mmCIF file of C-alpha atoms in Angstrom:
data_model
loop_
_atom_site.group_PDB
_atom_site.id
_atom_site.type_symbol
_atom_site.label_atom_id
_atom_site.label_comp_id
_atom_site.label_asym_id
_atom_site.label_seq_id
_atom_site.Cartn_x
_atom_site.Cartn_y
_atom_site.Cartn_z
ATOM 1 C CA UNK A 1 -53.037 -46.796 -69.875
ATOM 2 C CA UNK A 2 -55.645 -47.256 -72.547
ATOM 3 C CA UNK A 3 -57.118 -50.477 -71.170
ATOM 4 C CA UNK A 4 -58.930 -48.594 -68.387
ATOM 5 C CA UNK A 5 -62.391 -47.422 -69.602
ATOM 6 C CA UNK A 6 -63.187 -43.706 -69.463
ATOM 7 C CA UNK A 7 -65.989 -44.016 -66.883
ATOM 8 C CA UNK A 8 -63.590 -45.733 -64.481
ATOM 9 C CA UNK A 9 -60.804 -43.220 -65.090
ATOM 10 C CA UNK A 10 -63.272 -40.433 -64.286
ATOM 11 C CA UNK A 11 -63.729 -41.921 -60.818
ATOM 12 C CA UNK A 12 -60.081 -41.244 -59.953
ATOM 13 C CA UNK A 13 -60.881 -37.548 -59.813
ATOM 14 C CA UNK A 14 -62.441 -36.568 -56.462
ATOM 15 C CA UNK A 15 -64.974 -34.206 -58.024
ATOM 16 C CA UNK A 16 -66.317 -36.756 -60.514
ATOM 17 C CA UNK A 17 -66.217 -39.530 -57.933
ATOM 18 C CA UNK A 18 -68.332 -37.466 -55.545
ATOM 19 C CA UNK A 19 -70.986 -36.853 -58.200
ATOM 20 C CA UNK A 20 -70.955 -40.162 -60.109
ATOM 21 C CA UNK A 21 -70.855 -42.611 -57.225
ATOM 22 C CA UNK A 22 -74.050 -41.477 -55.477
ATOM 23 C CA UNK A 23 -76.385 -43.443 -57.749
ATOM 24 C CA UNK A 24 -74.142 -46.553 -57.487
ATOM 25 C CA UNK A 25 -74.355 -46.497 -53.701
ATOM 26 C CA UNK A 26 -78.157 -46.325 -53.803
ATOM 27 C CA UNK A 27 -78.360 -49.312 -56.160
ATOM 28 C CA UNK A 28 -75.877 -51.356 -54.140
ATOM 29 C CA UNK A 29 -77.849 -50.694 -50.951
ATOM 30 C CA UNK A 30 -81.152 -51.683 -52.587
ATOM 31 C CA UNK A 31 -79.792 -54.866 -54.232
ATOM 32 C CA UNK A 32 -77.752 -55.910 -51.192
ATOM 33 C CA UNK A 33 -80.618 -55.403 -48.741
ATOM 34 C CA UNK A 34 -83.134 -57.314 -50.889
ATOM 35 C CA UNK A 35 -80.638 -60.133 -51.453
ATOM 36 C CA UNK A 36 -79.683 -60.377 -47.800
ATOM 37 C CA UNK A 37 -83.344 -60.435 -46.710
ATOM 38 C CA UNK A 38 -84.230 -63.113 -49.287
ATOM 39 C CA UNK A 39 -81.212 -65.261 -48.399
ATOM 40 C CA UNK A 40 -81.664 -64.908 -44.642
ATOM 41 C CA UNK A 41 -85.439 -65.576 -44.601
ATOM 42 C CA UNK A 42 -84.885 -68.531 -46.938
ATOM 43 C CA UNK A 43 -82.106 -69.890 -44.747
ATOM 44 C CA UNK A 44 -83.845 -69.240 -41.432
ATOM 45 C CA UNK A 45 -87.356 -70.367 -42.290
ATOM 46 C CA UNK A 46 -87.493 -72.477 -45.441
ATOM 47 C CA UNK A 47 -84.614 -74.968 -45.446
ATOM 48 C CA UNK A 48 -84.798 -78.126 -43.291
ATOM 49 C CA UNK A 49 -82.748 -78.318 -40.057
ATOM 50 C CA UNK A 50 -79.316 -79.979 -40.072
ATOM 51 C CA UNK A 51 -79.291 -83.657 -39.018
ATOM 52 C CA UNK A 52 -77.118 -83.264 -35.887
ATOM 53 C CA UNK A 53 -77.097 -79.545 -35.098
ATOM 54 C CA UNK A 54 -80.827 -78.970 -35.578
ATOM 55 C CA UNK A 55 -81.757 -75.323 -36.017
ATOM 56 C CA UNK A 56 -78.567 -73.834 -34.569
ATOM 57 C CA UNK A 57 -76.748 -74.508 -37.858
ATOM 58 C CA UNK A 58 -78.782 -71.679 -39.472
ATOM 59 C CA UNK A 59 -76.215 -69.136 -38.241
ATOM 60 C CA UNK A 60 -74.087 -70.534 -41.094
ATOM 61 C CA UNK A 61 -76.018 -68.264 -43.472
ATOM 62 C CA UNK A 62 -74.703 -65.181 -41.658
ATOM 63 C CA UNK A 63 -71.399 -66.364 -40.196
ATOM 64 C CA UNK A 64 -69.816 -67.996 -43.256
ATOM 65 C CA UNK A 65 -70.498 -65.146 -45.756
ATOM 66 C CA UNK A 66 -69.215 -62.493 -43.313
ATOM 67 C CA UNK A 67 -66.155 -64.468 -42.174
ATOM 68 C CA UNK A 68 -65.288 -64.947 -45.864
ATOM 69 C CA UNK A 69 -66.018 -61.314 -46.742
ATOM 70 C CA UNK A 70 -63.715 -59.778 -44.103
ATOM 71 C CA UNK A 71 -60.749 -61.670 -45.561
ATOM 72 C CA UNK A 72 -61.584 -60.365 -49.039
ATOM 73 C CA UNK A 73 -61.905 -56.817 -47.651
ATOM 74 C CA UNK A 74 -58.499 -57.121 -45.979
ATOM 75 C CA UNK A 75 -56.849 -58.329 -49.197
ATOM 76 C CA UNK A 76 -58.499 -55.464 -51.115
ATOM 77 C CA UNK A 77 -57.038 -52.974 -48.607
ATOM 78 C CA UNK A 78 -53.585 -54.507 -49.117
ATOM 79 C CA UNK A 79 -53.961 -54.210 -52.914
ATOM 80 C CA UNK A 80 -54.958 -50.567 -52.419
ATOM 81 C CA UNK A 81 -51.802 -50.234 -50.311
ATOM 82 C CA UNK A 82 -49.626 -51.492 -53.191
ATOM 83 C CA UNK A 83 -51.428 -49.200 -55.643
ATOM 84 C CA UNK A 84 -50.926 -46.259 -53.298
ATOM 85 C CA UNK A 85 -47.222 -46.916 -52.734
ATOM 86 C CA UNK A 86 -46.391 -47.539 -56.397
ATOM 87 C CA UNK A 87 -48.751 -45.263 -58.334
ATOM 88 C CA UNK A 88 -49.520 -42.656 -55.617
ATOM 89 C CA UNK A 89 -53.213 -42.856 -56.426
ATOM 90 C CA UNK A 90 -55.168 -40.731 -53.919
ATOM 91 C CA UNK A 91 -58.271 -42.888 -54.274
ATOM 92 C CA UNK A 92 -56.308 -45.933 -53.072
ATOM 93 C CA UNK A 93 -55.387 -44.030 -49.912
ATOM 94 C CA UNK A 94 -59.034 -43.051 -49.396
ATOM 95 C CA UNK A 95 -60.117 -46.657 -50.024
ATOM 96 C CA UNK A 96 -57.856 -47.944 -47.234
ATOM 97 C CA UNK A 97 -59.321 -45.522 -44.721
ATOM 98 C CA UNK A 98 -62.890 -46.118 -45.887
ATOM 99 C CA UNK A 99 -62.743 -49.919 -45.856
ATOM 100 C CA UNK A 100 -60.891 -50.441 -42.532
ATOM 101 C CA UNK A 101 -63.811 -49.558 -40.202
ATOM 102 C CA UNK A 102 -66.241 -51.626 -42.294
ATOM 103 C CA UNK A 103 -63.863 -54.591 -42.094
ATOM 104 C CA UNK A 104 -63.371 -54.038 -38.367
ATOM 105 C CA UNK A 105 -67.088 -54.112 -37.570
ATOM 106 C CA UNK A 106 -67.738 -57.068 -39.870
ATOM 107 C CA UNK A 107 -64.926 -59.008 -38.151
ATOM 108 C CA UNK A 108 -66.652 -58.332 -34.827
ATOM 109 C CA UNK A 109 -69.841 -59.711 -36.391
ATOM 110 C CA UNK A 110 -68.000 -62.807 -37.668
ATOM 111 C CA UNK A 111 -66.499 -63.453 -34.219
ATOM 112 C CA UNK A 112 -69.767 -62.865 -32.349
ATOM 113 C CA UNK A 113 -71.851 -64.993 -34.727
ATOM 114 C CA UNK A 114 -69.221 -67.734 -34.418
ATOM 115 C CA UNK A 115 -69.445 -67.552 -30.619
ATOM 116 C CA UNK A 116 -73.242 -67.773 -30.713
ATOM 117 C CA UNK A 117 -72.884 -70.895 -32.879
ATOM 118 C CA UNK A 118 -70.061 -72.357 -30.806
ATOM 119 C CA UNK A 119 -71.864 -72.152 -27.472
ATOM 120 C CA UNK A 120 -74.500 -74.809 -28.279
ATOM 121 C CA UNK A 121 -72.460 -76.749 -30.883
ATOM 122 C CA UNK A 122 -68.995 -77.065 -29.349
ATOM 123 C CA UNK A 123 -70.060 -76.527 -25.764
ATOM 124 C CA UNK A 124 -68.038 -73.301 -25.501
ATOM 125 C CA UNK A 125 -68.309 -69.816 -26.966
ATOM 126 C CA UNK A 126 -64.573 -69.197 -27.244
ATOM 127 C CA UNK A 127 -61.580 -71.439 -27.775
ATOM 128 C CA UNK A 128 -57.917 -70.515 -28.282
ATOM 129 C CA UNK A 129 -57.348 -72.501 -31.464
ATOM 130 C CA UNK A 130 -55.487 -71.325 -34.573
ATOM 131 C CA UNK A 131 -58.587 -70.316 -36.582
ATOM 132 C CA UNK A 132 -60.258 -68.246 -33.871
ATOM 133 C CA UNK A 133 -57.043 -66.565 -32.733
ATOM 134 C CA UNK A 134 -56.000 -65.621 -36.285
ATOM 135 C CA UNK A 135 -59.464 -64.127 -36.839
ATOM 136 C CA UNK A 136 -59.063 -62.145 -33.619
ATOM 137 C CA UNK A 137 -55.720 -60.897 -34.971
ATOM 138 C CA UNK A 138 -57.518 -59.821 -38.158
ATOM 139 C CA UNK A 139 -59.771 -57.670 -35.962
ATOM 140 C CA UNK A 140 -56.711 -56.069 -34.352
ATOM 141 C CA UNK A 141 -55.168 -55.447 -37.797
ATOM 142 C CA UNK A 142 -58.285 -53.595 -38.967
ATOM 143 C CA UNK A 143 -58.307 -51.727 -35.659
ATOM 144 C CA UNK A 144 -54.622 -50.894 -36.147
ATOM 145 C CA UNK A 145 -55.321 -49.461 -39.608
ATOM 146 C CA UNK A 146 -57.965 -47.149 -38.100
ATOM 147 C CA UNK A 147 -55.745 -46.068 -35.206
ATOM 148 C CA UNK A 148 -52.605 -45.587 -37.341
ATOM 149 C CA UNK A 149 -54.386 -42.984 -39.460
ATOM 150 C CA UNK A 150 -55.355 -41.028 -36.329
ATOM 151 C CA UNK A 151 -51.992 -41.074 -34.552
ATOM 152 C CA UNK A 152 -49.865 -39.928 -37.523
ATOM 153 C CA UNK A 153 -50.644 -36.262 -38.207
ATOM 154 C CA UNK A 154 -48.843 -36.093 -41.578
ATOM 155 C CA UNK A 155 -51.322 -37.500 -44.161
ATOM 156 C CA UNK A 156 -48.595 -38.694 -46.589
ATOM 157 C CA UNK A 157 -46.736 -40.584 -43.886
ATOM 158 C CA UNK A 158 -49.960 -41.979 -42.460
ATOM 159 C CA UNK A 159 -50.935 -43.345 -45.881
ATOM 160 C CA UNK A 160 -47.506 -44.958 -46.330
ATOM 161 C CA UNK A 161 -47.654 -46.530 -42.862
ATOM 162 C CA UNK A 162 -51.183 -47.832 -43.542
ATOM 163 C CA UNK A 163 -50.069 -49.345 -46.847
ATOM 164 C CA UNK A 164 -47.153 -51.190 -45.265
ATOM 165 C CA UNK A 165 -49.253 -52.496 -42.347
ATOM 166 C CA UNK A 166 -51.951 -53.646 -44.792
ATOM 167 C CA UNK A 167 -49.458 -55.434 -47.076
ATOM 168 C CA UNK A 168 -47.523 -57.186 -44.303
ATOM 169 C CA UNK A 169 -50.757 -58.092 -42.494
ATOM 170 C CA UNK A 170 -51.870 -60.133 -45.515
ATOM 171 C CA UNK A 171 -49.728 -62.952 -44.059
ATOM 172 C CA UNK A 172 -52.477 -63.344 -41.450
ATOM 173 C CA UNK A 173 -54.991 -64.095 -44.222
ATOM 174 C CA UNK A 174 -52.871 -67.102 -45.246
ATOM 175 C CA UNK A 175 -52.837 -68.212 -41.616
ATOM 176 C CA UNK A 176 -56.626 -67.843 -41.274
ATOM 177 C CA UNK A 177 -57.219 -69.720 -44.515
ATOM 178 C CA UNK A 178 -54.866 -72.624 -43.820
ATOM 179 C CA UNK A 179 -55.091 -72.725 -39.993
ATOM 180 C CA UNK A 180 -57.654 -75.538 -40.166
ATOM 181 C CA UNK A 181 -55.388 -77.529 -42.516
ATOM 182 C CA UNK A 182 -51.976 -76.961 -40.919
ATOM 183 C CA UNK A 183 -52.956 -77.187 -37.261
ATOM 184 C CA UNK A 184 -55.262 -79.251 -35.112
ATOM 185 C CA UNK A 185 -58.162 -76.944 -34.330
ATOM 186 C CA UNK A 186 -61.619 -77.205 -32.842
ATOM 187 C CA UNK A 187 -62.925 -75.197 -35.798
ATOM 188 C CA UNK A 188 -63.925 -77.395 -38.726
ATOM 189 C CA UNK A 189 -62.177 -77.193 -42.129
ATOM 190 C CA UNK A 190 -63.733 -75.298 -45.050
ATOM 191 C CA UNK A 191 -66.995 -76.766 -46.366
ATOM 192 C CA UNK A 192 -66.627 -75.213 -49.812
ATOM 193 C CA UNK A 193 -63.372 -75.218 -51.734
ATOM 194 C CA UNK A 194 -62.999 -73.405 -55.031
ATOM 195 C CA UNK A 195 -61.465 -76.454 -56.723
ATOM 196 C CA UNK A 196 -62.766 -79.199 -54.503
ATOM 197 C CA UNK A 197 -65.733 -80.918 -52.968
ATOM 198 C CA UNK A 198 -68.699 -79.157 -51.441
ATOM 199 C CA UNK A 199 -69.594 -80.746 -48.107
ATOM 200 C CA UNK A 200 -72.855 -78.812 -47.819
ATOM 201 C CA UNK A 201 -76.046 -80.476 -49.073
ATOM 202 C CA UNK A 202 -77.496 -78.793 -52.213
ATOM 203 C CA UNK A 203 -80.679 -77.755 -50.386
ATOM 204 C CA UNK A 204 -78.621 -75.382 -48.166
ATOM 205 C CA UNK A 205 -76.532 -73.909 -50.974
ATOM 206 C CA UNK A 206 -78.993 -71.492 -52.625
ATOM 207 C CA UNK A 207 -79.594 -69.261 -49.551
ATOM 208 C CA UNK A 208 -75.886 -69.483 -48.684
ATOM 209 C CA UNK A 209 -74.735 -68.260 -52.104
ATOM 210 C CA UNK A 210 -77.420 -65.544 -52.151
ATOM 211 C CA UNK A 211 -76.129 -64.278 -48.815
ATOM 212 C CA UNK A 212 -72.483 -64.448 -49.919
ATOM 213 C CA UNK A 213 -73.320 -62.358 -53.009
ATOM 214 C CA UNK A 214 -75.471 -59.874 -51.051
ATOM 215 C CA UNK A 215 -72.875 -59.282 -48.336
ATOM 216 C CA UNK A 216 -70.354 -58.460 -51.098
ATOM 217 C CA UNK A 217 -72.817 -55.979 -52.626
ATOM 218 C CA UNK A 218 -73.755 -54.424 -49.272
ATOM 219 C CA UNK A 219 -70.121 -54.066 -48.188
ATOM 220 C CA UNK A 220 -69.289 -52.411 -51.536
ATOM 221 C CA UNK A 221 -72.119 -49.941 -50.850
ATOM 222 C CA UNK A 222 -70.900 -49.211 -47.311
ATOM 223 C CA UNK A 223 -67.291 -48.734 -48.445
ATOM 224 C CA UNK A 224 -68.202 -46.483 -51.394
ATOM 225 C CA UNK A 225 -70.454 -44.366 -49.139
ATOM 226 C CA UNK A 226 -67.592 -44.049 -46.669
ATOM 227 C CA UNK A 227 -65.203 -43.123 -49.531
ATOM 228 C CA UNK A 228 -67.640 -40.464 -50.773
ATOM 229 C CA UNK A 229 -67.719 -38.968 -47.286
ATOM 230 C CA UNK A 230 -63.896 -38.964 -47.033
ATOM 231 C CA UNK A 231 -63.585 -37.428 -50.534
ATOM 232 C CA UNK A 232 -65.864 -34.595 -49.385
ATOM 233 C CA UNK A 233 -63.978 -34.080 -46.107
ATOM 234 C CA UNK A 234 -60.515 -34.025 -47.700
ATOM 235 C CA UNK A 235 -61.560 -31.640 -50.478
ATOM 236 C CA UNK A 236 -63.524 -29.272 -48.283
ATOM 237 C CA UNK A 237 -61.767 -26.178 -49.641
ATOM 238 C CA UNK A 238 -62.312 -27.073 -53.324
ATOM 239 C CA UNK A 239 -64.608 -24.931 -55.452
ATOM 240 C CA UNK A 240 -66.748 -27.874 -56.595
ATOM 241 C CA UNK A 241 -67.285 -28.904 -52.990
ATOM 242 C CA UNK A 242 -68.314 -25.454 -51.846
ATOM 243 C CA UNK A 243 -70.607 -25.077 -54.835
ATOM 244 C CA UNK A 244 -72.288 -28.338 -53.859
ATOM 245 C CA UNK A 245 -72.749 -27.083 -50.267
ATOM 246 C CA UNK A 246 -74.229 -23.835 -51.605
ATOM 247 C CA UNK A 247 -76.581 -25.829 -53.822
ATOM 248 C CA UNK A 248 -77.806 -27.832 -50.834
ATOM 249 C CA UNK A 249 -78.493 -24.708 -48.795
ATOM 250 C CA UNK A 250 -80.797 -23.158 -51.367
ATOM 251 C CA UNK B 1 -43.814 -49.038 -66.095
ATOM 252 C CA UNK B 2 -41.465 -46.256 -65.077
ATOM 253 C CA UNK B 3 -38.233 -47.333 -63.435
ATOM 254 C CA UNK B 4 -38.860 -45.757 -60.018
ATOM 255 C CA UNK B 5 -42.248 -47.482 -59.886
ATOM 256 C CA UNK B 6 -40.751 -50.800 -60.862
ATOM 257 C CA UNK B 7 -38.163 -50.368 -58.115
ATOM 258 C CA UNK B 8 -40.860 -49.641 -55.527
ATOM 259 C CA UNK B 9 -42.911 -52.637 -56.609
ATOM 260 C CA UNK B 10 -39.822 -54.854 -56.342
ATOM 261 C CA UNK B 11 -39.157 -53.573 -52.804
ATOM 262 C CA UNK B 12 -42.774 -54.311 -51.814
ATOM 263 C CA UNK B 13 -42.663 -57.816 -53.264
ATOM 264 C CA UNK B 14 -39.375 -58.565 -51.464
ATOM 265 C CA UNK B 15 -40.741 -57.141 -48.216
ATOM 266 C CA UNK B 16 -43.865 -59.260 -48.512
ATOM 267 C CA UNK B 17 -42.209 -62.522 -49.547
ATOM 268 C CA UNK B 18 -39.487 -62.057 -46.899
ATOM 269 C CA UNK B 19 -41.886 -61.468 -44.033
ATOM 270 C CA UNK B 20 -44.221 -64.233 -45.253
ATOM 271 C CA UNK B 21 -41.354 -66.738 -45.259
ATOM 272 C CA UNK B 22 -40.172 -65.606 -41.808
ATOM 273 C CA UNK B 23 -43.623 -65.916 -40.270
ATOM 274 C CA UNK B 24 -44.400 -69.266 -41.905
ATOM 275 C CA UNK B 25 -41.072 -70.791 -40.803
ATOM 276 C CA UNK B 26 -41.694 -69.547 -37.257
ATOM 277 C CA UNK B 27 -45.209 -70.920 -36.981
ATOM 278 C CA UNK B 28 -44.173 -74.287 -38.379
ATOM 279 C CA UNK B 29 -41.354 -74.439 -35.839
ATOM 280 C CA UNK B 30 -43.925 -73.691 -33.134
ATOM 281 C CA UNK B 31 -46.537 -76.063 -34.521
ATOM 282 C CA UNK B 32 -46.808 -78.105 -31.322
ATOM 283 C CA UNK B 33 -47.645 -74.987 -29.347
ATOM 284 C CA UNK B 34 -50.248 -73.881 -31.889
ATOM 285 C CA UNK B 35 -51.975 -77.267 -32.148
ATOM 286 C CA UNK B 36 -55.059 -77.212 -29.989
ATOM 287 C CA UNK B 37 -54.923 -80.876 -28.944
ATOM 288 C CA UNK B 38 -52.902 -84.098 -29.016
ATOM 289 C CA UNK B 39 -53.964 -86.975 -31.258
ATOM 290 C CA UNK B 40 -54.537 -90.497 -29.872
ATOM 291 C CA UNK B 41 -51.391 -91.586 -31.767
ATOM 292 C CA UNK B 42 -49.219 -89.090 -29.857
ATOM 293 C CA UNK B 43 -50.737 -90.243 -26.551
ATOM 294 C CA UNK B 44 -50.199 -93.945 -27.312
ATOM 295 C CA UNK B 45 -46.578 -93.206 -28.314
ATOM 296 C CA UNK B 46 -46.014 -91.413 -25.009
ATOM 297 C CA UNK B 47 -45.313 -88.017 -26.596
ATOM 298 C CA UNK B 48 -47.510 -86.110 -24.156
ATOM 299 C CA UNK B 49 -46.852 -84.765 -20.642
ATOM 300 C CA UNK B 50 -48.221 -87.071 -17.948
ATOM 301 C CA UNK B 51 -48.572 -84.293 -15.398
ATOM 302 C CA UNK B 52 -51.058 -81.466 -15.736
ATOM 303 C CA UNK B 53 -54.068 -80.894 -17.916
ATOM 304 C CA UNK B 54 -53.866 -81.665 -21.633
ATOM 305 C CA UNK B 55 -56.334 -81.744 -24.496
ATOM 306 C CA UNK B 56 -56.834 -84.823 -26.624
ATOM 307 C CA UNK B 57 -58.880 -84.901 -29.795
ATOM 308 C CA UNK B 58 -60.165 -87.636 -32.021
ATOM 309 C CA UNK B 59 -63.209 -89.447 -33.301
ATOM 310 C CA UNK B 60 -65.467 -91.213 -30.797
ATOM 311 C CA UNK B 61 -65.044 -94.848 -31.822
ATOM 312 C CA UNK B 62 -68.377 -96.395 -32.869
ATOM 313 C CA UNK B 63 -69.866 -98.883 -30.367
ATOM 314 C CA UNK B 64 -67.367 -97.901 -27.662
ATOM 315 C CA UNK B 65 -69.626 -95.622 -25.589
ATOM 316 C CA UNK B 66 -70.583 -97.247 -22.267
ATOM 317 C CA UNK B 67 -72.680 -95.551 -19.581
ATOM 318 C CA UNK B 68 -71.916 -96.395 -15.941
ATOM 319 C CA UNK B 69 -74.760 -98.265 -14.288
ATOM 320 C CA UNK B 70 -75.059 -95.541 -11.640
ATOM 321 C CA UNK B 71 -74.342 -91.801 -11.875
ATOM 322 C CA UNK B 72 -73.410 -89.664 -14.854
ATOM 323 C CA UNK B 73 -70.167 -91.457 -15.697
ATOM 324 C CA UNK B 74 -69.387 -92.548 -19.269
ATOM 325 C CA UNK B 75 -66.468 -94.293 -20.923
ATOM 326 C CA UNK B 76 -65.559 -94.251 -24.587
ATOM 327 C CA UNK B 77 -62.604 -94.659 -26.944
ATOM 328 C CA UNK B 78 -61.205 -91.851 -29.068
ATOM 329 C CA UNK B 79 -59.358 -92.878 -32.181
ATOM 330 C CA UNK B 80 -57.648 -91.400 -35.242
ATOM 331 C CA UNK B 81 -56.769 -92.465 -38.765
ATOM 332 C CA UNK B 82 -53.741 -94.460 -37.552
ATOM 333 C CA UNK B 83 -56.027 -96.692 -35.449
ATOM 334 C CA UNK B 84 -54.502 -95.680 -32.105
ATOM 335 C CA UNK B 85 -57.164 -95.536 -29.395
ATOM 336 C CA UNK B 86 -57.329 -93.935 -25.968
ATOM 337 C CA UNK B 87 -59.969 -94.857 -23.379
ATOM 338 C CA UNK B 88 -61.657 -91.812 -21.839
ATOM 339 C CA UNK B 89 -63.654 -91.562 -18.642
ATOM 340 C CA UNK B 90 -65.928 -88.588 -18.018
ATOM 341 C CA UNK B 91 -68.484 -87.633 -15.418
ATOM 342 C CA UNK B 92 -71.000 -85.000 -16.404
ATOM 343 C CA UNK B 93 -73.373 -83.931 -19.104
ATOM 344 C CA UNK B 94 -72.209 -84.493 -22.683
ATOM 345 C CA UNK B 95 -72.629 -81.729 -25.325
ATOM 346 C CA UNK B 96 -75.696 -82.264 -27.507
ATOM 347 C CA UNK B 97 -73.538 -82.815 -30.602
ATOM 348 C CA UNK B 98 -71.445 -85.503 -28.918
ATOM 349 C CA UNK B 99 -72.027 -88.900 -30.558
ATOM 350 C CA UNK B 100 -70.220 -91.994 -31.780
ATOM 351 C CA UNK B 101 -68.473 -91.458 -35.091
ATOM 352 C CA UNK B 102 -68.143 -87.681 -34.505
ATOM 353 C CA UNK B 103 -65.105 -85.682 -33.442
ATOM 354 C CA UNK B 104 -64.522 -84.624 -29.860
ATOM 355 C CA UNK B 105 -61.920 -82.782 -27.799
ATOM 356 C CA UNK B 106 -61.484 -83.825 -24.181
ATOM 357 C CA UNK B 107 -59.698 -81.772 -21.466
ATOM 358 C CA UNK B 108 -58.168 -83.666 -18.582
ATOM 359 C CA UNK B 109 -55.178 -85.805 -17.682
ATOM 360 C CA UNK B 110 -53.860 -89.314 -18.143
ATOM 361 C CA UNK B 111 -53.759 -91.557 -15.080
ATOM 362 C CA UNK B 112 -51.126 -94.238 -14.406
ATOM 363 C CA UNK B 113 -53.093 -96.927 -16.219
ATOM 364 C CA UNK B 114 -53.321 -94.843 -19.402
ATOM 365 C CA UNK B 115 -56.981 -93.986 -18.859
ATOM 366 C CA UNK B 116 -57.817 -90.392 -19.787
ATOM 367 C CA UNK B 117 -59.786 -88.699 -17.013
ATOM 368 C CA UNK B 118 -61.751 -85.930 -18.754
ATOM 369 C CA UNK B 119 -62.986 -82.894 -16.859
ATOM 370 C CA UNK B 120 -64.527 -81.146 -19.872
ATOM 371 C CA UNK B 121 -65.742 -82.333 -23.252
ATOM 372 C CA UNK B 122 -66.201 -80.331 -26.455
ATOM 373 C CA UNK B 123 -67.971 -81.617 -29.547
ATOM 374 C CA UNK B 124 -66.081 -81.039 -32.804
ATOM 375 C CA UNK B 125 -68.336 -80.499 -35.770
ATOM 376 C CA UNK B 126 -67.035 -81.565 -39.170
ATOM 377 C CA UNK B 127 -67.442 -79.563 -42.369
ATOM 378 C CA UNK B 128 -70.504 -81.411 -43.667
ATOM 379 C CA UNK B 129 -73.971 -79.908 -43.481
ATOM 380 C CA UNK B 130 -76.724 -82.384 -44.280
ATOM 381 C CA UNK B 131 -80.516 -82.254 -43.816
ATOM 382 C CA UNK B 132 -82.131 -85.229 -41.985
ATOM 383 C CA UNK B 133 -83.659 -86.724 -45.142
ATOM 384 C CA UNK B 134 -80.222 -87.212 -46.745
ATOM 385 C CA UNK B 135 -78.750 -88.853 -43.640
ATOM 386 C CA UNK B 136 -76.956 -92.100 -44.326
ATOM 387 C CA UNK B 137 -75.809 -91.207 -47.819
ATOM 388 C CA UNK B 138 -72.208 -92.346 -48.235
ATOM 389 C CA UNK B 139 -71.294 -89.102 -49.991
ATOM 390 C CA UNK B 140 -71.706 -87.117 -46.724
ATOM 391 C CA UNK B 141 -70.886 -89.724 -44.078
ATOM 392 C CA UNK B 142 -67.608 -90.630 -45.641
ATOM 393 C CA UNK B 143 -65.874 -87.286 -45.078
#
């Protein structure tokens, strides 16, 4: 496959991945943290309050980017599942295990931030409507991916089971996305559509887009760091790994 | 692509499309159980249970909100795009986001006269986010 550049192909080898990715992680952390701080301070302190909600709307700048991000992370795990099943790429297997806990914790954050917003806005922190329940199911899917790896001792079988769960679970992403269109829910429909109107005033958009971009960058950093750790753990008997440990000891 | 890989990919696609179709057909068949509330139209047409607690959702009709002269009681109409309206009575403190022209979901039951006796009220926020200085612009109020 000649269309894949050499630097990317190098990353498929555990040894090169372990060495090359370290600098990437550092840069992603730095950029993501700066971006998230800028976007959050901007959103929390410098934009005007919303006309009806007042200051409580400011949780939008955390809730919306994260709730969007967890769906993207889930889809990326499912794509890794397809890649693992079809091409038997070890890195895809490692990606699934590395991204699941990040997605799980971020889903908790999306649910909790939504509850903090819902309490003053709706008059209740939790409601059993289609959007909130499907997001709760997303949390259980991430949790299932983590647990499945631990309960199946055979690594090959565990990876296959993870792939299938990830692929089939993608149906839930469709349900989350369209729940506010198909069903009557308390949760409002999407404010930003890729090919549609934006129902958010321009003054709020800059900090929102900065935070969306920074949460992507930060999550990429977290996942790559987790992958680097798993690459080290699974190749603990390799010469390059032991040489690295020796180098650290001196 | 090698043939065994193509075969695997085909199996995955069939598995995915098959389960997607199954789940989507099921949830559309169960739509009434998944919907969080009844619309005023369904209530006016008598499609809702008269016994027990139900949820009704709609827009608070402008200029319909009336406060009782004594106590915390309020009455208002909820309406939808079809123009069907249901009169709601509620005693208690309204959520801060509750206002005429905004969405609301009321929990309670219908009495014999068709008046909805609400025990709880939730404010439904729409998708628009507007700062106070842009209030009143058609572009945002229209949605």
